[in-house]
């Protein structure tokens, strides 16, 4: 963290970008871990520590790890949880759910699916809380999920 702080000139936005990029470059999202409460023999450890040791995790672990890194650098941060919506082709949703498409919905129509998700926010005194998506980074190729950091990264 000292290296990140030093390279960022103690600027909270640059520290956030450095932590964000570090997570995206060194950790892998693994949806299989959603179904495990503990893994790799790391029972009784925090989400951030489990993720750090395994170099893999899920959204709540990525969010708490980002917050831990930011807090170590002296920047206020908090994990946030809620619902995310993902656009998917109706035919794919029906196939995964093993159901027929409802009347009036075409196979090529796009619908929103909902799922639980966690992300992070960090605080800048003159701006407020800034959302950060450390799990998926810029999202898929077509749709960035966190425009603020997407713009910072470019």
Short mmCIF file of N, CA and C in Angstrom, two decimals:
data_model
loop_
_atom_site.label_atom_id
_atom_site.label_comp_id
_atom_site.label_asym_id
_atom_site.label_seq_id
_atom_site.Cartn_x
_atom_site.Cartn_y
_atom_site.Cartn_z
N UNK A 1 0.82 -1.19 0.00
CA UNK A 1 0.00 0.00 0.00
C UNK A 1 0.87 1.26 0.00
N UNK A 2 1.99 1.18 0.65
CA UNK A 2 2.87 2.35 0.67
C UNK A 2 3.32 2.70 -0.75
N UNK A 3 3.58 1.67 -1.55
CA UNK A 3 4.00 1.90 -2.94
C UNK A 3 2.87 2.56 -3.73
N UNK A 4 1.64 2.07 -3.53
CA UNK A 4 0.48 2.66 -4.22
C UNK A 4 0.32 4.12 -3.80
N UNK A 5 0.41 4.37 -2.49
CA UNK A 5 0.28 5.75 -2.01
C UNK A 5 1.38 6.64 -2.57
N UNK A 6 2.60 6.15 -2.56
CA UNK A 6 3.72 6.95 -3.05
C UNK A 6 3.58 7.25 -4.54
N UNK A 7 3.18 6.24 -5.32
CA UNK A 7 3.01 6.42 -6.76
C UNK A 7 1.80 7.27 -7.11
N UNK A 8 0.88 7.42 -6.17
CA UNK A 8 -0.35 8.18 -6.42
C UNK A 8 -0.27 9.59 -5.86
N UNK A 9 0.84 9.93 -5.24
CA UNK A 9 1.00 11.27 -4.69
C UNK A 9 -0.02 11.59 -3.61
N UNK A 10 -0.50 10.58 -2.91
CA UNK A 10 -1.52 10.74 -1.86
C UNK A 10 -2.83 11.34 -2.36
N UNK A 11 -3.07 11.32 -3.68
CA UNK A 11 -4.32 11.79 -4.27
C UNK A 11 -5.35 10.66 -4.17
N UNK A 12 -6.46 10.86 -3.44
CA UNK A 12 -7.43 9.77 -3.25
C UNK A 12 -7.96 9.17 -4.55
N UNK A 13 -8.15 10.01 -5.57
CA UNK A 13 -8.64 9.47 -6.85
C UNK A 13 -7.60 8.57 -7.50
N UNK A 14 -6.35 8.96 -7.44
CA UNK A 14 -5.29 8.14 -8.02
C UNK A 14 -5.06 6.87 -7.19
N UNK A 15 -5.23 6.98 -5.88
CA UNK A 15 -5.13 5.79 -5.03
C UNK A 15 -6.25 4.82 -5.39
N UNK A 16 -7.47 5.35 -5.58
CA UNK A 16 -8.61 4.50 -5.97
C UNK A 16 -8.34 3.82 -7.30
N UNK A 17 -7.83 4.56 -8.26
CA UNK A 17 -7.54 3.98 -9.57
C UNK A 17 -6.45 2.92 -9.47
N UNK A 18 -5.44 3.17 -8.65
CA UNK A 18 -4.36 2.19 -8.48
C UNK A 18 -4.87 0.91 -7.81
N UNK A 19 -5.70 1.05 -6.78
CA UNK A 19 -6.27 -0.14 -6.11
C UNK A 19 -7.17 -0.91 -7.06
N UNK A 20 -8.00 -0.18 -7.78
CA UNK A 20 -8.92 -0.75 -8.76
C UNK A 20 -8.15 -1.54 -9.82
N UNK A 21 -7.14 -0.92 -10.39
CA UNK A 21 -6.35 -1.60 -11.42
C UNK A 21 -5.60 -2.80 -10.86
N UNK A 22 -5.11 -2.68 -9.64
CA UNK A 22 -4.40 -3.80 -9.02
C UNK A 22 -5.32 -5.01 -8.89
N UNK A 23 -6.53 -4.78 -8.44
CA UNK A 23 -7.49 -5.88 -8.29
C UNK A 23 -7.81 -6.49 -9.65
N UNK A 24 -8.08 -5.65 -10.64
CA UNK A 24 -8.43 -6.16 -11.97
C UNK A 24 -7.29 -6.96 -12.59
N UNK A 25 -6.06 -6.58 -12.32
CA UNK A 25 -4.91 -7.23 -12.94
C UNK A 25 -4.44 -8.48 -12.21
N UNK A 26 -4.75 -8.60 -10.91
CA UNK A 26 -4.18 -9.69 -10.12
C UNK A 26 -5.17 -10.69 -9.55
N UNK A 27 -6.47 -10.47 -9.77
CA UNK A 27 -7.47 -11.36 -9.16
C UNK A 27 -8.48 -11.80 -10.21
N UNK A 28 -9.05 -12.97 -9.98
CA UNK A 28 -9.99 -13.55 -10.93
C UNK A 28 -11.33 -13.81 -10.25
N UNK A 29 -12.39 -13.41 -10.92
CA UNK A 29 -13.74 -13.68 -10.43
C UNK A 29 -14.07 -15.15 -10.68
N UNK A 30 -14.58 -15.84 -9.67
CA UNK A 30 -14.94 -17.25 -9.81
C UNK A 30 -16.34 -17.48 -9.26
N UNK A 31 -17.35 -17.55 -10.14
CA UNK A 31 -18.74 -17.70 -9.68
C UNK A 31 -18.99 -18.99 -8.91
N UNK A 32 -18.13 -20.00 -9.08
CA UNK A 32 -18.30 -21.25 -8.33
C UNK A 32 -18.16 -21.01 -6.82
N UNK A 33 -17.43 -19.97 -6.45
CA UNK A 33 -17.21 -19.68 -5.03
C UNK A 33 -18.46 -19.10 -4.37
N UNK A 34 -19.45 -18.71 -5.16
CA UNK A 34 -20.69 -18.18 -4.60
C UNK A 34 -21.37 -19.21 -3.69
N UNK A 35 -21.11 -20.46 -3.93
CA UNK A 35 -21.80 -21.53 -3.21
C UNK A 35 -20.99 -22.09 -2.05
N UNK A 36 -19.82 -21.53 -1.81
CA UNK A 36 -18.97 -21.99 -0.72
C UNK A 36 -18.84 -20.90 0.32
N UNK A 37 -19.07 -21.23 1.57
CA UNK A 37 -18.89 -20.24 2.63
C UNK A 37 -17.41 -20.08 2.96
N UNK A 38 -16.66 -21.16 2.92
CA UNK A 38 -15.22 -21.14 3.19
C UNK A 38 -14.53 -21.99 2.15
N UNK A 39 -13.33 -21.63 1.81
CA UNK A 39 -12.60 -22.42 0.84
C UNK A 39 -11.10 -22.28 1.08
N UNK A 40 -10.35 -23.18 0.52
CA UNK A 40 -8.88 -23.22 0.62
C UNK A 40 -8.41 -23.30 2.06
N UNK A 41 -9.21 -23.90 2.93
CA UNK A 41 -8.80 -24.07 4.32
C UNK A 41 -8.72 -22.77 5.09
N UNK A 42 -9.41 -21.74 4.62
CA UNK A 42 -9.33 -20.43 5.26
C UNK A 42 -10.61 -20.09 6.02
N UNK A 43 -11.13 -21.06 6.77
CA UNK A 43 -12.29 -20.78 7.59
C UNK A 43 -11.92 -19.71 8.60
N UNK A 44 -12.89 -18.99 9.08
CA UNK A 44 -12.68 -17.96 10.10
C UNK A 44 -11.75 -16.83 9.64
N UNK A 45 -11.72 -16.55 8.36
CA UNK A 45 -10.94 -15.41 7.87
C UNK A 45 -11.90 -14.41 7.24
N UNK A 46 -11.43 -13.21 7.02
CA UNK A 46 -12.27 -12.20 6.40
C UNK A 46 -12.35 -12.41 4.89
N UNK A 47 -13.38 -11.84 4.28
CA UNK A 47 -13.53 -11.93 2.82
C UNK A 47 -12.29 -11.42 2.11
N UNK A 48 -11.81 -10.25 2.54
CA UNK A 48 -10.67 -9.64 1.86
C UNK A 48 -9.42 -10.53 1.97
N UNK A 49 -9.19 -11.10 3.13
CA UNK A 49 -8.02 -11.96 3.31
C UNK A 49 -8.12 -13.22 2.46
N UNK A 50 -9.30 -13.87 2.46
CA UNK A 50 -9.50 -15.07 1.65
C UNK A 50 -9.23 -14.78 0.18
N UNK A 51 -9.76 -13.65 -0.28
CA UNK A 51 -9.58 -13.27 -1.68
C UNK A 51 -8.10 -12.99 -1.97
N UNK A 52 -7.44 -12.29 -1.06
CA UNK A 52 -6.02 -11.94 -1.25
C UNK A 52 -5.16 -13.20 -1.35
N UNK A 53 -5.39 -14.16 -0.47
CA UNK A 53 -4.59 -15.39 -0.44
C UNK A 53 -4.85 -16.24 -1.68
N UNK A 54 -6.10 -16.38 -2.08
CA UNK A 54 -6.46 -17.25 -3.20
C UNK A 54 -6.32 -16.59 -4.57
N UNK A 55 -6.23 -15.27 -4.59
CA UNK A 55 -6.19 -14.52 -5.85
C UNK A 55 -7.43 -14.78 -6.69
N UNK A 56 -8.51 -15.14 -6.03
CA UNK A 56 -9.79 -15.36 -6.68
C UNK A 56 -10.88 -15.07 -5.67
N UNK A 57 -12.06 -14.76 -6.16
CA UNK A 57 -13.16 -14.47 -5.24
C UNK A 57 -14.43 -14.11 -5.97
N UNK A 58 -15.38 -13.59 -5.20
CA UNK A 58 -16.66 -13.15 -5.73
C UNK A 58 -16.87 -11.69 -5.36
N UNK A 59 -17.98 -11.12 -5.76
CA UNK A 59 -18.17 -9.68 -5.66
C UNK A 59 -18.02 -9.12 -4.25
N UNK A 60 -18.58 -9.78 -3.23
CA UNK A 60 -18.46 -9.21 -1.89
C UNK A 60 -17.01 -9.23 -1.41
N UNK A 61 -16.25 -10.21 -1.84
CA UNK A 61 -14.83 -10.27 -1.47
C UNK A 61 -14.02 -9.20 -2.20
N UNK A 62 -14.33 -8.98 -3.47
CA UNK A 62 -13.65 -7.93 -4.22
C UNK A 62 -13.97 -6.56 -3.63
N UNK A 63 -15.23 -6.35 -3.25
CA UNK A 63 -15.63 -5.07 -2.67
C UNK A 63 -14.94 -4.83 -1.33
N UNK A 64 -14.92 -5.85 -0.46
CA UNK A 64 -14.27 -5.65 0.84
C UNK A 64 -12.76 -5.52 0.69
N UNK A 65 -12.19 -6.19 -0.30
CA UNK A 65 -10.75 -6.06 -0.52
C UNK A 65 -10.42 -4.64 -1.00
N UNK A 66 -11.21 -4.11 -1.93
CA UNK A 66 -11.00 -2.73 -2.38
C UNK A 66 -11.10 -1.77 -1.20
N UNK A 67 -12.13 -1.95 -0.37
CA UNK A 67 -12.31 -1.08 0.80
C UNK A 67 -11.14 -1.21 1.77
N UNK A 68 -10.67 -2.41 1.99
CA UNK A 68 -9.52 -2.62 2.88
C UNK A 68 -8.29 -1.90 2.35
N UNK A 69 -8.05 -2.01 1.06
CA UNK A 69 -6.90 -1.35 0.46
C UNK A 69 -7.02 0.17 0.60
N UNK A 70 -8.19 0.70 0.31
CA UNK A 70 -8.41 2.14 0.39
C UNK A 70 -8.24 2.63 1.83
N UNK A 71 -8.80 1.89 2.77
CA UNK A 71 -8.70 2.29 4.18
C UNK A 71 -7.25 2.24 4.66
N UNK A 72 -6.49 1.26 4.19
CA UNK A 72 -5.07 1.19 4.55
C UNK A 72 -4.32 2.41 4.02
N UNK A 73 -4.81 2.96 2.92
CA UNK A 73 -4.18 4.15 2.33
C UNK A 73 -4.75 5.44 2.94
N UNK A 74 -5.67 5.30 3.89
CA UNK A 74 -6.22 6.48 4.56
C UNK A 74 -7.40 7.12 3.86
N UNK A 75 -8.01 6.41 2.90
CA UNK A 75 -9.16 6.95 2.17
C UNK A 75 -10.41 6.22 2.66
N UNK A 76 -11.44 6.96 3.10
CA UNK A 76 -12.67 6.30 3.55
C UNK A 76 -13.31 5.50 2.40
N UNK A 77 -13.74 4.30 2.71
CA UNK A 77 -14.38 3.44 1.71
C UNK A 77 -15.38 2.53 2.42
N UNK A 78 -16.41 2.12 1.68
CA UNK A 78 -17.42 1.23 2.25
C UNK A 78 -17.92 0.25 1.18
N UNK A 79 -18.21 -0.98 1.60
CA UNK A 79 -18.83 -1.93 0.67
C UNK A 79 -20.32 -1.61 0.57
N UNK A 80 -20.89 -1.88 -0.59
CA UNK A 80 -22.30 -1.64 -0.85
C UNK A 80 -22.87 -2.91 -1.48
N UNK A 81 -24.09 -3.25 -1.13
CA UNK A 81 -24.73 -4.43 -1.72
C UNK A 81 -26.11 -4.06 -2.23
N UNK A 82 -26.52 -4.74 -3.27
CA UNK A 82 -27.84 -4.48 -3.84
C UNK A 82 -28.13 -5.44 -4.96
N UNK A 83 -28.90 -4.96 -5.90
CA UNK A 83 -29.31 -5.78 -7.03
C UNK A 83 -28.73 -5.19 -8.30
N UNK A 84 -28.20 -6.05 -9.15
CA UNK A 84 -27.72 -5.59 -10.44
C UNK A 84 -28.62 -6.17 -11.51
N UNK A 85 -28.73 -5.46 -12.59
CA UNK A 85 -29.54 -5.91 -13.72
C UNK A 85 -28.62 -6.12 -14.91
N UNK A 86 -28.78 -7.26 -15.55
CA UNK A 86 -27.94 -7.60 -16.69
C UNK A 86 -28.83 -7.82 -17.91
N UNK A 87 -28.60 -7.08 -19.00
CA UNK A 87 -29.38 -7.33 -20.22
C UNK A 87 -28.96 -8.65 -20.86
N UNK A 88 -29.95 -9.48 -21.19
CA UNK A 88 -29.67 -10.77 -21.83
C UNK A 88 -30.72 -11.02 -22.91
N UNK A 89 -30.34 -11.76 -23.96
CA UNK A 89 -31.34 -12.14 -24.95
C UNK A 89 -32.41 -13.02 -24.30
N UNK A 90 -33.65 -12.78 -24.64
CA UNK A 90 -34.76 -13.52 -24.04
C UNK A 90 -34.60 -15.02 -24.24
N UNK A 91 -34.11 -15.43 -25.41
CA UNK A 91 -33.94 -16.86 -25.67
C UNK A 91 -32.95 -17.49 -24.70
N UNK A 92 -31.90 -16.76 -24.33
CA UNK A 92 -30.89 -17.28 -23.40
C UNK A 92 -31.48 -17.40 -21.99
N UNK A 93 -32.26 -16.41 -21.57
CA UNK A 93 -32.90 -16.45 -20.25
C UNK A 93 -33.85 -17.64 -20.18
N UNK A 94 -34.66 -17.82 -21.21
CA UNK A 94 -35.62 -18.93 -21.23
C UNK A 94 -34.90 -20.27 -21.22
N UNK A 95 -33.80 -20.37 -21.96
CA UNK A 95 -33.04 -21.61 -22.01
C UNK A 95 -32.45 -21.95 -20.64
N UNK A 96 -31.85 -20.95 -19.98
CA UNK A 96 -31.26 -21.19 -18.66
C UNK A 96 -32.32 -21.57 -17.63
N UNK A 97 -33.49 -20.95 -17.72
CA UNK A 97 -34.55 -21.22 -16.76
C UNK A 97 -35.38 -22.45 -17.15
N UNK A 98 -35.11 -22.99 -18.35
CA UNK A 98 -35.83 -24.15 -18.87
C UNK A 98 -37.34 -23.88 -18.94
N UNK A 99 -37.67 -22.70 -19.48
CA UNK A 99 -39.07 -22.32 -19.67
C UNK A 99 -39.26 -21.81 -21.09
N UNK A 100 -40.53 -21.74 -21.52
CA UNK A 100 -40.84 -21.16 -22.81
C UNK A 100 -40.95 -19.65 -22.67
N UNK A 101 -40.69 -18.96 -23.77
CA UNK A 101 -40.85 -17.51 -23.76
C UNK A 101 -42.33 -17.15 -23.63
N UNK A 102 -42.65 -16.13 -22.83
CA UNK A 102 -44.04 -15.69 -22.71
C UNK A 102 -44.54 -15.13 -24.04
N UNK A 103 -45.84 -15.15 -24.23
CA UNK A 103 -46.45 -14.59 -25.44
C UNK A 103 -46.07 -13.12 -25.53
N UNK A 104 -45.65 -12.70 -26.71
CA UNK A 104 -45.29 -11.30 -26.93
C UNK A 104 -43.80 -11.02 -26.75
N UNK A 105 -43.04 -11.98 -26.27
CA UNK A 105 -41.59 -11.80 -26.11
C UNK A 105 -40.90 -12.63 -27.18
N UNK A 106 -40.13 -11.96 -28.02
CA UNK A 106 -39.42 -12.65 -29.09
C UNK A 106 -38.05 -13.15 -28.64
N UNK A 107 -37.54 -14.15 -29.32
CA UNK A 107 -36.24 -14.75 -28.97
C UNK A 107 -35.11 -13.72 -29.00
N UNK A 108 -35.22 -12.72 -29.88
CA UNK A 108 -34.17 -11.70 -30.00
C UNK A 108 -34.39 -10.49 -29.11
N UNK A 109 -35.52 -10.44 -28.38
CA UNK A 109 -35.75 -9.34 -27.46
C UNK A 109 -34.74 -9.41 -26.32
N UNK A 110 -34.39 -8.26 -25.80
CA UNK A 110 -33.47 -8.20 -24.66
C UNK A 110 -34.26 -7.88 -23.41
N UNK A 111 -34.04 -8.68 -22.38
CA UNK A 111 -34.71 -8.43 -21.11
C UNK A 111 -33.65 -8.29 -20.01
N UNK A 112 -34.05 -7.70 -18.90
CA UNK A 112 -33.14 -7.53 -17.78
C UNK A 112 -33.31 -8.67 -16.78
N UNK A 113 -32.21 -9.27 -16.41
CA UNK A 113 -32.25 -10.26 -15.34
C UNK A 113 -31.72 -9.57 -14.09
N UNK A 114 -32.11 -10.06 -12.93
CA UNK A 114 -31.70 -9.43 -11.67
C UNK A 114 -30.90 -10.43 -10.84
N UNK A 115 -29.93 -9.92 -10.13
CA UNK A 115 -29.13 -10.76 -9.24
C UNK A 115 -28.53 -9.92 -8.13
N UNK A 116 -28.15 -10.57 -7.05
CA UNK A 116 -27.49 -9.88 -5.95
C UNK A 116 -26.07 -9.51 -6.35
N UNK A 117 -25.60 -8.38 -5.86
CA UNK A 117 -24.25 -7.94 -6.22
C UNK A 117 -23.71 -7.02 -5.14
N UNK A 118 -22.39 -6.97 -5.03
CA UNK A 118 -21.71 -6.06 -4.11
C UNK A 118 -20.67 -5.27 -4.89
N UNK A 119 -20.49 -4.02 -4.51
CA UNK A 119 -19.47 -3.16 -5.09
C UNK A 119 -18.94 -2.28 -3.98
N UNK A 120 -18.18 -1.28 -4.29
CA UNK A 120 -17.58 -0.43 -3.26
C UNK A 120 -17.80 1.04 -3.60
N UNK A 121 -17.62 1.87 -2.58
CA UNK A 121 -17.61 3.31 -2.76
C UNK A 121 -16.49 3.89 -1.92
N UNK A 122 -15.87 4.94 -2.42
CA UNK A 122 -14.89 5.67 -1.62
C UNK A 122 -15.32 7.12 -1.54
N UNK A 123 -14.83 7.82 -0.54
CA UNK A 123 -15.33 9.17 -0.25
C UNK A 123 -14.32 10.25 -0.59
N UNK A 124 -14.80 11.27 -1.31
CA UNK A 124 -14.03 12.47 -1.57
C UNK A 124 -14.78 13.63 -0.93
N UNK A 125 -14.13 14.41 -0.06
CA UNK A 125 -14.82 15.45 0.71
C UNK A 125 -15.66 16.43 -0.11
N UNK A 126 -15.18 16.89 -1.25
CA UNK A 126 -15.94 17.88 -2.02
C UNK A 126 -16.94 17.26 -3.00
N UNK A 127 -16.92 15.93 -3.11
CA UNK A 127 -17.78 15.27 -4.10
C UNK A 127 -18.79 14.34 -3.43
N UNK A 128 -18.33 13.54 -2.49
CA UNK A 128 -19.19 12.54 -1.84
C UNK A 128 -18.70 11.14 -2.16
N UNK A 129 -19.62 10.19 -2.12
CA UNK A 129 -19.27 8.79 -2.33
C UNK A 129 -19.21 8.47 -3.82
N UNK A 130 -18.11 7.86 -4.24
CA UNK A 130 -17.87 7.50 -5.64
C UNK A 130 -17.99 5.98 -5.78
N UNK A 131 -18.91 5.48 -6.63
CA UNK A 131 -19.04 4.02 -6.80
C UNK A 131 -17.89 3.44 -7.62
N UNK A 132 -17.51 2.23 -7.25
CA UNK A 132 -16.43 1.52 -7.93
C UNK A 132 -16.86 0.07 -8.13
N UNK A 133 -16.60 -0.47 -9.29
CA UNK A 133 -16.95 -1.85 -9.61
C UNK A 133 -15.69 -2.69 -9.71
N UNK A 134 -15.13 -3.15 -8.57
CA UNK A 134 -13.87 -3.90 -8.62
C UNK A 134 -14.01 -5.35 -9.07
N UNK A 135 -15.23 -5.85 -9.16
CA UNK A 135 -15.41 -7.25 -9.55
C UNK A 135 -15.24 -7.43 -11.05
N UNK A 136 -15.99 -6.69 -11.81
CA UNK A 136 -15.98 -6.87 -13.26
C UNK A 136 -15.25 -5.75 -13.97
N UNK A 137 -14.73 -4.82 -13.23
CA UNK A 137 -13.99 -3.74 -13.86
C UNK A 137 -14.85 -2.93 -14.78
N UNK A 138 -14.48 -2.89 -16.03
CA UNK A 138 -15.22 -2.10 -17.00
C UNK A 138 -16.42 -2.84 -17.54
N UNK A 139 -16.77 -3.98 -16.96
CA UNK A 139 -17.93 -4.72 -17.43
C UNK A 139 -17.60 -5.48 -18.70
N UNK A 140 -18.63 -5.73 -19.49
CA UNK A 140 -18.38 -6.42 -20.74
C UNK A 140 -17.84 -5.41 -21.77
N UNK A 141 -17.47 -5.90 -22.92
CA UNK A 141 -16.83 -5.05 -23.92
C UNK A 141 -17.74 -3.90 -24.38
N UNK A 142 -19.05 -4.14 -24.39
CA UNK A 142 -19.97 -3.13 -24.90
C UNK A 142 -20.41 -2.12 -23.85
N UNK A 143 -20.44 -2.52 -22.60
CA UNK A 143 -21.12 -1.73 -21.58
C UNK A 143 -20.27 -1.54 -20.32
N UNK A 144 -19.60 -0.42 -20.17
CA UNK A 144 -18.86 -0.21 -18.92
C UNK A 144 -19.81 -0.11 -17.74
N UNK A 145 -19.45 -0.71 -16.62
CA UNK A 145 -20.34 -0.70 -15.47
C UNK A 145 -20.08 0.45 -14.51
N UNK A 146 -18.92 1.05 -14.58
CA UNK A 146 -18.60 2.18 -13.70
C UNK A 146 -18.03 3.29 -14.57
N UNK A 147 -18.88 4.16 -15.11
CA UNK A 147 -18.39 5.18 -16.03
C UNK A 147 -17.29 6.05 -15.44
N UNK A 148 -17.38 6.40 -14.16
CA UNK A 148 -16.38 7.28 -13.57
C UNK A 148 -14.98 6.70 -13.70
N UNK A 149 -14.81 5.44 -13.26
CA UNK A 149 -13.48 4.84 -13.36
C UNK A 149 -13.14 4.45 -14.79
N UNK A 150 -14.13 4.19 -15.61
CA UNK A 150 -13.85 3.90 -17.01
C UNK A 150 -13.19 5.12 -17.64
N UNK A 151 -13.70 6.30 -17.32
CA UNK A 151 -13.14 7.53 -17.89
C UNK A 151 -11.77 7.80 -17.30
N UNK A 152 -11.59 7.51 -16.01
CA UNK A 152 -10.29 7.74 -15.39
C UNK A 152 -9.22 6.85 -16.02
N UNK A 153 -9.60 5.61 -16.35
CA UNK A 153 -8.64 4.65 -16.86
C UNK A 153 -8.20 4.97 -18.28
N UNK A 154 -9.03 5.71 -19.00
CA UNK A 154 -8.68 5.97 -20.41
C UNK A 154 -7.82 7.18 -20.57
#
